Amino acid sequence: MAVFTPLTETQVASFLERFDVGALRALEGVPSGTENSTFFVTTDRDRFVLTLFEQGESDELPFFVALLDYLAEHRLPVPGPVHDRDGVALQQLAERPALLFPRLPGRHPEAPTLAQCHALGDALGRMHKVSQRFEGQRPNPRDLHWLASAQHKVMSYLAADDQRLMGDEIDAYQVAFGDASPLPQGAIHGDLFRDNTLFDGDRLGGIIDFYNGCTGDLLFDLAIVVNDWASDADGHLDRERYTALLAAYQARRPLTETEQTLWPMMLRMTALRYWLSRLLVVYVDPPAHDLTPKDPGEYRRLLLTRLAHGAPPLPAPLSST
C-alpha cells in the first residue's frame, strides 16, 4: 500500500467541512502512488481524490494549482482542484499540503488503441496551444542543462560503452539544440505516460498528475508521450499509433520547421532523460519509501533503438474538428 500518511475517517470528515462537497460516506487508500499519499473519497454528493504531498518543495504547489485551474477553465480534460468556501484550493491536512480533486472517469490504458492515441494527441495539441498563454513559470527541472550536470553522478556505475553513449549523446544534443532557433514553449505536463491518463473505453476521461509540470519546450512534452504511447516492448515505434497520435496533435498545433528538424533528436533526448533519472533513483537517490525503482534499462534500449532506426516521417495533420 503506497499510502505513506494514513488518515482516519474522522480527519477526512472534518477536512471536507471546509468545502461545499457533501458529507463523507467512504474513504479508501489508493495503492498505486509512488510519491504522495492518495485517497478515494466518496461523499453523499460526489466522488473525489484527496492527495497529501509527501515530497518536493511546497512552494511549487501554487504553480500546479494555477496551471490546473487554467487548463480546466479552457475545458481541457484535467481535474481542476476543488476550492474551499473561501476560494482556496491548497490546504493542510495531517501536517501535509493537501488538494482535493474531482474523481475523473476511466482507467489507465495498458495497450493503447489507435482511438486512444488519437484522443490523447488531440487533447495534448489543444493543451499545448492554450498553455503558451499561461503566465505561470516553473523552469523545467529535467531539461538539457540538467542532463549535462546530472550525468556525472551515474558515470561510475556504468560500463565504459554506456559512459561513452551517454556522454556522446549529451554532446550531440548540446550542438543540435544550441545551434537551432528557439523552440515554442509553454506549460507542459512533463511526465505524460499512460498511467497518467484515464480512459473510459476509447474516450479520454482525464489527464492527471501534473506534478512534473513546468515551463518548457512543447516538443519535449510531445516526445515523452510518443516514446511511451507509440513504442513496442522492444522500443520500436508502432507506425499506426505514431501516426494516429501525431496527426491528431498537429491538427491542433502544427509543428514548426525547427521542431520538425529536431524531432528525431528530441525523441533521443527524452529517452536518455528517463534512462538517467531512473539510474539516479537506483544508484544515487533511492525513493524515500519502500518502493521498487523502475528499470533504467528500458529507456537505454529505447535510446539505442532510436539511434539505430531514427524516427518515421511525421504524418500530415488531420483536419481539425
PDB file of C-alpha atoms in Angstrom:
ATOM      1  CA  MET A   1       0.000   0.000   0.000  1.00  0.00           C
ATOM      2  CA  ALA A   2       1.511   3.316  -1.100  1.00  0.00           C
ATOM      3  CA  VAL A   3      -0.302   5.433   1.475  1.00  0.00           C
ATOM      4  CA  PHE A   4       2.539   6.973   3.415  1.00  0.00           C
ATOM      5  CA  THR A   5       0.433   9.110   5.772  1.00  0.00           C
ATOM      6  CA  PRO A   6      -2.681   7.228   6.954  1.00  0.00           C
ATOM      7  CA  LEU A   7      -5.865   9.205   7.536  1.00  0.00           C
ATOM      8  CA  THR A   8      -8.887   8.376   9.642  1.00  0.00           C
ATOM      9  CA  GLU A   9     -12.483   8.914   8.590  1.00  0.00           C
ATOM     10  CA  THR A  10     -12.805  11.488  11.373  1.00  0.00           C
ATOM     11  CA  GLN A  11      -9.894  13.509   9.980  1.00  0.00           C
ATOM     12  CA  VAL A  12     -11.273  13.459   6.450  1.00  0.00           C
ATOM     13  CA  ALA A  13     -14.848  14.217   7.524  1.00  0.00           C
ATOM     14  CA  SER A  14     -13.590  17.290   9.354  1.00  0.00           C
ATOM     15  CA  PHE A  15     -11.431  18.281   6.358  1.00  0.00           C
ATOM     16  CA  LEU A  16     -14.420  18.085   3.994  1.00  0.00           C
ATOM     17  CA  GLU A  17     -16.339  20.601   6.104  1.00  0.00           C
ATOM     18  CA  ARG A  18     -14.099  23.287   4.576  1.00  0.00           C
ATOM     19  CA  PHE A  19     -15.692  22.572   1.174  1.00  0.00           C
ATOM     20  CA  ASP A  20     -19.183  22.515  -0.266  1.00  0.00           C
ATOM     21  CA  VAL A  21     -18.920  18.872  -1.331  1.00  0.00           C
ATOM     22  CA  GLY A  22     -21.237  16.981   0.998  1.00  0.00           C
ATOM     23  CA  ALA A  23     -20.632  14.621   3.906  1.00  0.00           C
ATOM     24  CA  LEU A  24     -18.168  11.725   3.950  1.00  0.00           C
ATOM     25  CA  ARG A  25     -19.582   8.308   3.096  1.00  0.00           C
ATOM     26  CA  ALA A  26     -16.450   6.263   2.280  1.00  0.00           C
ATOM     27  CA  LEU A  27     -12.635   6.594   2.423  1.00  0.00           C
ATOM     28  CA  GLU A  28     -10.238   4.317   0.541  1.00  0.00           C
ATOM     29  CA  GLY A  29      -6.451   4.450   0.264  1.00  0.00           C
ATOM     30  CA  VAL A  30      -5.068   4.190  -3.286  1.00  0.00           C
ATOM     31  CA  PRO A  31      -2.203   1.670  -3.555  1.00  0.00           C
ATOM     32  CA  SER A  32      -0.665   2.920  -6.812  1.00  0.00           C
ATOM     33  CA  GLY A  33       1.027   6.089  -5.587  1.00  0.00           C
ATOM     34  CA  THR A  34       4.804   6.420  -5.792  1.00  0.00           C
ATOM     35  CA  GLU A  35       5.479   9.808  -4.187  1.00  0.00           C
ATOM     36  CA  ASN A  36       2.333  11.063  -2.485  1.00  0.00           C
ATOM     37  CA  SER A  37      -0.489   9.630  -0.376  1.00  0.00           C
ATOM     38  CA  THR A  38      -3.724   9.374  -2.343  1.00  0.00           C
ATOM     39  CA  PHE A  39      -7.242   8.523  -1.223  1.00  0.00           C
ATOM     40  CA  PHE A  40     -10.576   7.992  -2.940  1.00  0.00           C
ATOM     41  CA  VAL A  41     -13.237   9.971  -1.085  1.00  0.00           C
ATOM     42  CA  THR A  42     -16.959   9.416  -1.567  1.00  0.00           C
ATOM     43  CA  THR A  43     -19.495  11.873  -0.196  1.00  0.00           C
ATOM     44  CA  ASP A  44     -23.265  11.873  -0.340  1.00  0.00           C
ATOM     45  CA  ARG A  45     -22.949  14.114  -3.412  1.00  0.00           C
ATOM     46  CA  ASP A  46     -19.955  13.030  -5.491  1.00  0.00           C
ATOM     47  CA  ARG A  47     -16.600  11.205  -5.707  1.00  0.00           C
ATOM     48  CA  PHE A  48     -13.218  12.865  -5.154  1.00  0.00           C
ATOM     49  CA  VAL A  49      -9.477  12.218  -4.967  1.00  0.00           C
ATOM     50  CA  LEU A  50      -7.580  13.543  -1.947  1.00  0.00           C
ATOM     51  CA  THR A  51      -3.789  13.919  -2.275  1.00  0.00           C
ATOM     52  CA  LEU A  52      -1.294  14.546   0.514  1.00  0.00           C
ATOM     53  CA  PHE A  53       2.070  15.749  -0.749  1.00  0.00           C
ATOM     54  CA  GLU A  54       4.912  13.828   0.873  1.00  0.00           C
ATOM     55  CA  GLN A  55       7.895  15.132  -1.099  1.00  0.00           C
ATOM     56  CA  GLY A  56       9.056  18.105  -3.098  1.00  0.00           C
ATOM     57  CA  GLU A  57       9.009  21.809  -2.482  1.00  0.00           C
ATOM     58  CA  SER A  58       5.695  23.011  -1.142  1.00  0.00           C
ATOM     59  CA  ASP A  59       6.330  26.470  -2.585  1.00  0.00           C
ATOM     60  CA  GLU A  60       5.961  24.922  -6.061  1.00  0.00           C
ATOM     61  CA  LEU A  61       2.408  23.708  -5.388  1.00  0.00           C
ATOM     62  CA  PRO A  62       0.751  27.072  -6.206  1.00  0.00           C
ATOM     63  CA  PHE A  63       2.138  26.712  -9.765  1.00  0.00           C
ATOM     64  CA  PHE A  64       0.415  23.348 -10.167  1.00  0.00           C
ATOM     65  CA  VAL A  65      -2.850  24.676  -8.737  1.00  0.00           C
ATOM     66  CA  ALA A  66      -2.798  27.689 -11.046  1.00  0.00           C
ATOM     67  CA  LEU A  67      -1.964  25.528 -14.065  1.00  0.00           C
ATOM     68  CA  LEU A  68      -4.781  23.054 -13.376  1.00  0.00           C
ATOM     69  CA  ASP A  69      -7.227  25.895 -12.777  1.00  0.00           C
ATOM     70  CA  TYR A  70      -6.152  27.481 -16.066  1.00  0.00           C
ATOM     71  CA  LEU A  71      -6.452  24.282 -18.094  1.00  0.00           C
ATOM     72  CA  ALA A  72      -9.806  23.402 -16.541  1.00  0.00           C
ATOM     73  CA  GLU A  73     -11.100  26.889 -17.394  1.00  0.00           C
ATOM     74  CA  HIS A  74     -10.130  26.155 -21.016  1.00  0.00           C
ATOM     75  CA  ARG A  75     -12.116  22.903 -20.891  1.00  0.00           C
ATOM     76  CA  LEU A  76      -9.153  20.584 -21.051  1.00  0.00           C
ATOM     77  CA  PRO A  77      -9.793  17.124 -19.543  1.00  0.00           C
ATOM     78  CA  VAL A  78      -7.892  17.758 -16.311  1.00  0.00           C
ATOM     79  CA  PRO A  79      -9.016  17.593 -12.668  1.00  0.00           C
ATOM     80  CA  GLY A  80      -9.285  21.229 -11.650  1.00  0.00           C
ATOM     81  CA  PRO A  81      -8.735  21.295  -7.863  1.00  0.00           C
ATOM     82  CA  VAL A  82     -11.731  21.878  -5.611  1.00  0.00           C
ATOM     83  CA  HIS A  83     -11.644  25.243  -3.837  1.00  0.00           C
ATOM     84  CA  ASP A  84     -12.938  25.663  -0.302  1.00  0.00           C
ATOM     85  CA  ARG A  85     -15.710  28.009   0.784  1.00  0.00           C
ATOM     86  CA  ASP A  86     -13.189  30.880   0.830  1.00  0.00           C
ATOM     87  CA  GLY A  87     -11.913  30.125  -2.676  1.00  0.00           C
ATOM     88  CA  VAL A  88      -8.685  28.430  -1.544  1.00  0.00           C
ATOM     89  CA  ALA A  89      -7.590  25.131  -3.114  1.00  0.00           C
ATOM     90  CA  LEU A  90      -4.276  24.376  -1.370  1.00  0.00           C
ATOM     91  CA  GLN A  91      -4.909  23.087   2.160  1.00  0.00           C
ATOM     92  CA  GLN A  92      -3.139  21.424   5.079  1.00  0.00           C
ATOM     93  CA  LEU A  93      -4.096  18.012   6.469  1.00  0.00           C
ATOM     94  CA  ALA A  94      -2.088  15.780   8.830  1.00  0.00           C
ATOM     95  CA  GLU A  95       0.747  18.315   8.616  1.00  0.00           C
ATOM     96  CA  ARG A  96       0.966  17.809   4.862  1.00  0.00           C
ATOM     97  CA  PRO A  97      -0.056  20.058   1.960  1.00  0.00           C
ATOM     98  CA  ALA A  98      -3.318  18.681   0.570  1.00  0.00           C
ATOM     99  CA  LEU A  99      -5.504  19.073  -2.513  1.00  0.00           C
ATOM    100  CA  LEU A 100      -8.978  17.739  -3.241  1.00  0.00           C
ATOM    101  CA  PHE A 101      -9.878  16.875  -6.841  1.00  0.00           C
ATOM    102  CA  PRO A 102     -12.971  15.612  -8.619  1.00  0.00           C
ATOM    103  CA  ARG A 103     -12.549  11.936  -9.452  1.00  0.00           C
ATOM    104  CA  LEU A 104     -12.424  11.552 -13.219  1.00  0.00           C
ATOM    105  CA  PRO A 105     -13.822   8.507 -15.027  1.00  0.00           C
ATOM    106  CA  GLY A 106     -11.778   5.710 -16.556  1.00  0.00           C
ATOM    107  CA  ARG A 107      -8.694   3.530 -16.159  1.00  0.00           C
ATOM    108  CA  HIS A 108      -5.071   3.660 -17.275  1.00  0.00           C
ATOM    109  CA  PRO A 109      -4.648   2.102 -20.740  1.00  0.00           C
ATOM    110  CA  GLU A 110      -2.102  -0.725 -20.781  1.00  0.00           C
ATOM    111  CA  ALA A 111      -2.100  -1.264 -24.552  1.00  0.00           C
ATOM    112  CA  PRO A 112      -3.329   1.968 -26.187  1.00  0.00           C
ATOM    113  CA  THR A 113      -5.720   1.619 -29.110  1.00  0.00           C
ATOM    114  CA  LEU A 114      -5.498   3.831 -32.179  1.00  0.00           C
ATOM    115  CA  ALA A 115      -8.596   5.693 -30.998  1.00  0.00           C
ATOM    116  CA  GLN A 116      -6.980   6.323 -27.609  1.00  0.00           C
ATOM    117  CA  CYS A 117      -3.796   7.577 -29.270  1.00  0.00           C
ATOM    118  CA  HIS A 118      -5.877   9.905 -31.437  1.00  0.00           C
ATOM    119  CA  ALA A 119      -7.778  11.199 -28.408  1.00  0.00           C
ATOM    120  CA  LEU A 120      -4.601  11.869 -26.457  1.00  0.00           C
ATOM    121  CA  GLY A 121      -2.889  13.551 -29.404  1.00  0.00           C
ATOM    122  CA  ASP A 122      -5.893  15.809 -29.867  1.00  0.00           C
ATOM    123  CA  ALA A 123      -6.034  16.723 -26.164  1.00  0.00           C
ATOM    124  CA  LEU A 124      -2.287  17.340 -25.937  1.00  0.00           C
ATOM    125  CA  GLY A 125      -2.380  19.546 -29.030  1.00  0.00           C
ATOM    126  CA  ARG A 126      -5.217  21.567 -27.522  1.00  0.00           C
ATOM    127  CA  MET A 127      -3.379  21.795 -24.205  1.00  0.00           C
ATOM    128  CA  HIS A 128      -0.143  22.993 -25.792  1.00  0.00           C
ATOM    129  CA  LYS A 129      -1.976  25.543 -27.883  1.00  0.00           C
ATOM    130  CA  VAL A 130      -3.550  27.226 -24.840  1.00  0.00           C
ATOM    131  CA  SER A 131      -0.642  26.608 -22.441  1.00  0.00           C
ATOM    132  CA  GLN A 132       1.561  29.006 -24.393  1.00  0.00           C
ATOM    133  CA  ARG A 133      -0.545  31.805 -22.893  1.00  0.00           C
ATOM    134  CA  PHE A 134      -0.303  30.554 -19.297  1.00  0.00           C
ATOM    135  CA  GLU A 135       1.534  33.193 -17.276  1.00  0.00           C
ATOM    136  CA  GLY A 136       2.910  30.950 -14.522  1.00  0.00           C
ATOM    137  CA  GLN A 137       6.569  29.986 -14.692  1.00  0.00           C
ATOM    138  CA  ARG A 138       8.461  26.966 -13.372  1.00  0.00           C
ATOM    139  CA  PRO A 139      11.755  26.030 -15.065  1.00  0.00           C
ATOM    140  CA  ASN A 140      11.945  22.529 -16.496  1.00  0.00           C
ATOM    141  CA  PRO A 141      13.847  20.512 -13.834  1.00  0.00           C
ATOM    142  CA  ARG A 142      14.795  17.796 -16.361  1.00  0.00           C
ATOM    143  CA  ASP A 143      15.976  19.824 -19.341  1.00  0.00           C
ATOM    144  CA  LEU A 144      19.243  19.600 -21.272  1.00  0.00           C
ATOM    145  CA  HIS A 145      21.103  21.613 -18.622  1.00  0.00           C
ATOM    146  CA  TRP A 146      20.053  19.029 -16.024  1.00  0.00           C
ATOM    147  CA  LEU A 147      21.150  16.154 -18.273  1.00  0.00           C
ATOM    148  CA  ALA A 148      24.602  17.673 -18.728  1.00  0.00           C
ATOM    149  CA  SER A 149      25.021  18.202 -14.985  1.00  0.00           C
ATOM    150  CA  ALA A 150      23.418  15.015 -13.625  1.00  0.00           C
ATOM    151  CA  GLN A 151      25.208  12.577 -15.947  1.00  0.00           C
ATOM    152  CA  HIS A 152      28.354  12.769 -13.829  1.00  0.00           C
ATOM    153  CA  LYS A 153      26.516  11.326 -10.814  1.00  0.00           C
ATOM    154  CA  VAL A 154      25.964   7.975 -12.521  1.00  0.00           C
ATOM    155  CA  MET A 155      29.062   7.559 -14.686  1.00  0.00           C
ATOM    156  CA  SER A 156      30.926   5.449 -12.126  1.00  0.00           C
ATOM    157  CA  TYR A 157      28.076   2.916 -12.135  1.00  0.00           C
ATOM    158  CA  LEU A 158      28.086   2.448 -15.920  1.00  0.00           C
ATOM    159  CA  ALA A 159      30.127   0.221 -18.186  1.00  0.00           C
ATOM    160  CA  ALA A 160      32.600   2.032 -20.425  1.00  0.00           C
ATOM    161  CA  ASP A 161      30.355   1.670 -23.504  1.00  0.00           C
ATOM    162  CA  ASP A 162      27.414   3.205 -21.683  1.00  0.00           C
ATOM    163  CA  GLN A 163      29.555   6.033 -20.357  1.00  0.00           C
ATOM    164  CA  ARG A 164      30.541   6.883 -23.934  1.00  0.00           C
ATOM    165  CA  LEU A 165      26.964   6.507 -25.136  1.00  0.00           C
ATOM    166  CA  MET A 166      25.585   8.908 -22.550  1.00  0.00           C
ATOM    167  CA  GLY A 167      28.380  11.452 -22.925  1.00  0.00           C
ATOM    168  CA  ASP A 168      28.296  11.423 -26.731  1.00  0.00           C
ATOM    169  CA  GLU A 169      24.523  11.783 -26.771  1.00  0.00           C
ATOM    170  CA  ILE A 170      24.505  14.795 -24.466  1.00  0.00           C
ATOM    171  CA  ASP A 171      27.261  16.412 -26.542  1.00  0.00           C
ATOM    172  CA  ALA A 172      25.145  15.844 -29.664  1.00  0.00           C
ATOM    173  CA  TYR A 173      22.072  17.394 -28.026  1.00  0.00           C
ATOM    174  CA  GLN A 174      24.016  20.470 -26.959  1.00  0.00           C
ATOM    175  CA  VAL A 175      25.220  21.024 -30.520  1.00  0.00           C
ATOM    176  CA  ALA A 176      21.842  20.376 -32.164  1.00  0.00           C
ATOM    177  CA  PHE A 177      19.727  22.459 -29.807  1.00  0.00           C
ATOM    178  CA  GLY A 178      22.361  25.125 -29.259  1.00  0.00           C
ATOM    179  CA  ASP A 179      22.606  25.849 -32.992  1.00  0.00           C
ATOM    180  CA  ALA A 180      18.835  25.809 -33.601  1.00  0.00           C
ATOM    181  CA  SER A 181      16.253  28.553 -33.394  1.00  0.00           C
ATOM    182  CA  PRO A 182      14.309  28.658 -30.104  1.00  0.00           C
ATOM    183  CA  LEU A 183      11.524  26.088 -29.867  1.00  0.00           C
ATOM    184  CA  PRO A 184       7.925  27.016 -28.946  1.00  0.00           C
ATOM    185  CA  GLN A 185       7.472  26.990 -25.193  1.00  0.00           C
ATOM    186  CA  GLY A 186       4.578  26.805 -22.789  1.00  0.00           C
ATOM    187  CA  ALA A 187       3.332  24.941 -19.753  1.00  0.00           C
ATOM    188  CA  ILE A 188       3.915  21.204 -20.192  1.00  0.00           C
ATOM    189  CA  HIS A 189       2.864  18.086 -18.295  1.00  0.00           C
ATOM    190  CA  GLY A 190       6.411  16.722 -18.189  1.00  0.00           C
ATOM    191  CA  ASP A 191       5.539  13.078 -17.476  1.00  0.00           C
ATOM    192  CA  LEU A 192       2.542  12.123 -19.611  1.00  0.00           C
ATOM    193  CA  PHE A 193       2.860   8.357 -19.540  1.00  0.00           C
ATOM    194  CA  ARG A 194      -0.127   6.064 -19.995  1.00  0.00           C
ATOM    195  CA  ASP A 195      -0.567   5.751 -16.239  1.00  0.00           C
ATOM    196  CA  ASN A 196      -1.153   9.493 -16.027  1.00  0.00           C
ATOM    197  CA  THR A 197      -4.277   9.253 -18.166  1.00  0.00           C
ATOM    198  CA  LEU A 198      -7.739   7.792 -17.616  1.00  0.00           C
ATOM    199  CA  PHE A 199      -9.831   6.297 -20.407  1.00  0.00           C
ATOM    200  CA  ASP A 200     -13.422   5.091 -20.392  1.00  0.00           C
ATOM    201  CA  GLY A 201     -13.201   2.798 -23.388  1.00  0.00           C
ATOM    202  CA  ASP A 202     -11.754   4.970 -26.144  1.00  0.00           C
ATOM    203  CA  ARG A 203     -12.935   8.199 -24.527  1.00  0.00           C
ATOM    204  CA  LEU A 204     -10.316  10.235 -22.681  1.00  0.00           C
ATOM    205  CA  GLY A 205     -11.639  10.766 -19.175  1.00  0.00           C
ATOM    206  CA  GLY A 206      -8.736  12.826 -17.955  1.00  0.00           C
ATOM    207  CA  ILE A 207      -5.051  13.728 -17.806  1.00  0.00           C
ATOM    208  CA  ILE A 208      -3.773  13.559 -14.230  1.00  0.00           C
ATOM    209  CA  ASP A 209      -0.688  14.009 -12.019  1.00  0.00           C
ATOM    210  CA  PHE A 210       0.754  17.300 -13.212  1.00  0.00           C
ATOM    211  CA  TYR A 211       3.452  17.348 -10.511  1.00  0.00           C
ATOM    212  CA  ASN A 212       6.234  17.327 -13.095  1.00  0.00           C
ATOM    213  CA  GLY A 213       4.519  20.231 -14.832  1.00  0.00           C
ATOM    214  CA  CYS A 214       6.752  23.134 -15.758  1.00  0.00           C
ATOM    215  CA  THR A 215       7.565  25.694 -18.426  1.00  0.00           C
ATOM    216  CA  GLY A 216       9.482  24.131 -21.274  1.00  0.00           C
ATOM    217  CA  ASP A 217       9.735  23.106 -24.895  1.00  0.00           C
ATOM    218  CA  LEU A 218       6.400  21.779 -26.136  1.00  0.00           C
ATOM    219  CA  LEU A 219       8.327  19.327 -28.310  1.00  0.00           C
ATOM    220  CA  PHE A 220       9.934  17.861 -25.170  1.00  0.00           C
ATOM    221  CA  ASP A 221       6.467  17.026 -23.807  1.00  0.00           C
ATOM    222  CA  LEU A 222       5.333  15.527 -27.112  1.00  0.00           C
ATOM    223  CA  ALA A 223       8.425  13.329 -27.387  1.00  0.00           C
ATOM    224  CA  ILE A 224       7.890  11.905 -23.897  1.00  0.00           C
ATOM    225  CA  VAL A 225       4.358  10.965 -24.917  1.00  0.00           C
ATOM    226  CA  VAL A 226       5.325   9.341 -28.226  1.00  0.00           C
ATOM    227  CA  ASN A 227       8.172   7.342 -26.671  1.00  0.00           C
ATOM    228  CA  ASP A 228       5.735   5.808 -24.182  1.00  0.00           C
ATOM    229  CA  TRP A 229       2.488   5.624 -26.144  1.00  0.00           C
ATOM    230  CA  ALA A 230       3.781   4.518 -29.536  1.00  0.00           C
ATOM    231  CA  SER A 231       6.669   2.188 -28.601  1.00  0.00           C
ATOM    232  CA  ASP A 232       6.566  -1.595 -28.646  1.00  0.00           C
ATOM    233  CA  ALA A 233       8.143  -3.686 -25.895  1.00  0.00           C
ATOM    234  CA  ASP A 234      11.467  -3.695 -27.767  1.00  0.00           C
ATOM    235  CA  GLY A 235      11.447   0.089 -28.185  1.00  0.00           C
ATOM    236  CA  HIS A 236      10.447   0.233 -31.862  1.00  0.00           C
ATOM    237  CA  LEU A 237       7.832   2.800 -32.817  1.00  0.00           C
ATOM    238  CA  ASP A 238       4.493   1.383 -33.900  1.00  0.00           C
ATOM    239  CA  ARG A 239       3.699   3.246 -37.134  1.00  0.00           C
ATOM    240  CA  GLU A 240      -0.081   3.203 -36.685  1.00  0.00           C
ATOM    241  CA  ARG A 241      -0.079   4.519 -33.119  1.00  0.00           C
ATOM    242  CA  TYR A 242       2.655   7.023 -34.006  1.00  0.00           C
ATOM    243  CA  THR A 243       0.624   8.336 -36.926  1.00  0.00           C
ATOM    244  CA  ALA A 244      -2.684   8.446 -35.033  1.00  0.00           C
ATOM    245  CA  LEU A 245      -1.209  10.437 -32.161  1.00  0.00           C
ATOM    246  CA  LEU A 246       0.908  12.877 -34.148  1.00  0.00           C
ATOM    247  CA  ALA A 247      -1.653  13.560 -36.869  1.00  0.00           C
ATOM    248  CA  ALA A 248      -4.286  14.423 -34.250  1.00  0.00           C
ATOM    249  CA  TYR A 249      -1.789  16.578 -32.336  1.00  0.00           C
ATOM    250  CA  GLN A 250      -0.753  18.545 -35.415  1.00  0.00           C
ATOM    251  CA  ALA A 251      -4.363  19.210 -36.328  1.00  0.00           C
ATOM    252  CA  ARG A 252      -4.438  21.312 -33.160  1.00  0.00           C
ATOM    253  CA  ARG A 253      -0.839  22.628 -33.165  1.00  0.00           C
ATOM    254  CA  PRO A 254       1.270  22.067 -36.292  1.00  0.00           C
ATOM    255  CA  LEU A 255       4.966  21.672 -35.590  1.00  0.00           C
ATOM    256  CA  THR A 256       7.259  24.448 -36.722  1.00  0.00           C
ATOM    257  CA  GLU A 257      10.011  23.799 -39.246  1.00  0.00           C
ATOM    258  CA  THR A 258      12.614  23.823 -36.468  1.00  0.00           C
ATOM    259  CA  GLU A 259      10.571  21.347 -34.415  1.00  0.00           C
ATOM    260  CA  GLN A 260      10.258  19.025 -37.392  1.00  0.00           C
ATOM    261  CA  THR A 261      14.033  19.126 -37.928  1.00  0.00           C
ATOM    262  CA  LEU A 262      14.811  18.426 -34.271  1.00  0.00           C
ATOM    263  CA  TRP A 263      12.096  15.808 -33.757  1.00  0.00           C
ATOM    264  CA  PRO A 264      14.358  12.695 -34.045  1.00  0.00           C
ATOM    265  CA  MET A 265      16.885  14.295 -31.691  1.00  0.00           C
ATOM    266  CA  MET A 266      14.185  15.160 -29.141  1.00  0.00           C
ATOM    267  CA  LEU A 267      12.965  11.553 -29.126  1.00  0.00           C
ATOM    268  CA  ARG A 268      16.525  10.516 -28.271  1.00  0.00           C
ATOM    269  CA  MET A 269      16.954  13.201 -25.624  1.00  0.00           C
ATOM    270  CA  THR A 270      13.771  12.343 -23.767  1.00  0.00           C
ATOM    271  CA  ALA A 271      14.685   8.650 -23.873  1.00  0.00           C
ATOM    272  CA  LEU A 272      18.005   9.489 -22.240  1.00  0.00           C
ATOM    273  CA  ARG A 273      16.204  11.733 -19.756  1.00  0.00           C
ATOM    274  CA  TYR A 274      14.365   8.681 -18.346  1.00  0.00           C
ATOM    275  CA  TRP A 275      17.370   6.400 -18.569  1.00  0.00           C
ATOM    276  CA  LEU A 276      19.329   8.896 -16.487  1.00  0.00           C
ATOM    277  CA  SER A 277      16.584   9.719 -13.980  1.00  0.00           C
ATOM    278  CA  ARG A 278      15.952   6.024 -13.344  1.00  0.00           C
ATOM    279  CA  LEU A 279      19.673   5.383 -12.882  1.00  0.00           C
ATOM    280  CA  LEU A 280      19.749   8.164 -10.301  1.00  0.00           C
ATOM    281  CA  VAL A 281      16.919   6.539  -8.361  1.00  0.00           C
ATOM    282  CA  VAL A 282      18.674   3.155  -8.393  1.00  0.00           C
ATOM    283  CA  TYR A 283      22.214   4.286  -7.532  1.00  0.00           C
ATOM    284  CA  VAL A 284      22.219   7.814  -6.121  1.00  0.00           C
ATOM    285  CA  ASP A 285      18.895   8.942  -4.702  1.00  0.00           C
ATOM    286  CA  PRO A 286      16.691   5.952  -3.798  1.00  0.00           C
ATOM    287  CA  PRO A 287      12.989   6.595  -3.154  1.00  0.00           C
ATOM    288  CA  ALA A 288      12.058   7.821   0.301  1.00  0.00           C
ATOM    289  CA  HIS A 289       9.630   4.923   0.654  1.00  0.00           C
ATOM    290  CA  ASP A 290       9.992   1.187   0.196  1.00  0.00           C
ATOM    291  CA  LEU A 291       9.101   1.071  -3.500  1.00  0.00           C
ATOM    292  CA  THR A 292      10.715  -0.818  -6.369  1.00  0.00           C
ATOM    293  CA  PRO A 293      12.518   1.584  -8.760  1.00  0.00           C
ATOM    294  CA  LYS A 294      11.622   1.405 -12.432  1.00  0.00           C
ATOM    295  CA  ASP A 295      14.046  -0.355 -14.766  1.00  0.00           C
ATOM    296  CA  PRO A 296      16.604   2.075 -16.284  1.00  0.00           C
ATOM    297  CA  GLY A 297      17.391  -0.499 -18.965  1.00  0.00           C
ATOM    298  CA  GLU A 298      14.011   0.036 -20.617  1.00  0.00           C
ATOM    299  CA  TYR A 299      14.958   3.533 -21.715  1.00  0.00           C
ATOM    300  CA  ARG A 300      18.542   2.599 -22.543  1.00  0.00           C
ATOM    301  CA  ARG A 301      17.129   0.056 -25.011  1.00  0.00           C
ATOM    302  CA  LEU A 302      14.696   2.637 -26.341  1.00  0.00           C
ATOM    303  CA  LEU A 303      17.516   5.138 -26.873  1.00  0.00           C
ATOM    304  CA  LEU A 304      19.577   2.563 -28.757  1.00  0.00           C
ATOM    305  CA  THR A 305      16.564   1.782 -30.946  1.00  0.00           C
ATOM    306  CA  ARG A 306      16.085   5.485 -31.745  1.00  0.00           C
ATOM    307  CA  LEU A 307      19.770   5.733 -32.646  1.00  0.00           C
ATOM    308  CA  ALA A 308      19.620   2.690 -34.889  1.00  0.00           C
ATOM    309  CA  HIS A 309      16.332   3.403 -36.644  1.00  0.00           C
ATOM    310  CA  GLY A 310      15.637   7.121 -36.248  1.00  0.00           C
ATOM    311  CA  ALA A 311      12.046   8.300 -36.375  1.00  0.00           C
ATOM    312  CA  PRO A 312       9.374   7.652 -39.016  1.00  0.00           C
ATOM    313  CA  PRO A 313       8.342  10.662 -41.100  1.00  0.00           C
ATOM    314  CA  LEU A 314       5.932  12.991 -39.371  1.00  0.00           C
ATOM    315  CA  PRO A 315       2.375  12.432 -40.616  1.00  0.00           C
ATOM    316  CA  ALA A 316       0.329  15.126 -42.259  1.00  0.00           C
ATOM    317  CA  PRO A 317      -2.047  16.814 -39.782  1.00  0.00           C
ATOM    318  CA  LEU A 318      -5.653  15.627 -39.712  1.00  0.00           C
ATOM    319  CA  SER A 319      -8.360  18.167 -40.358  1.00  0.00           C
ATOM    320  CA  SER A 320      -9.254  19.847 -37.076  1.00  0.00           C
ATOM    321  CA  THR A 321     -12.830  19.382 -35.891  1.00  0.00           C
TER     322      THR A 321
END
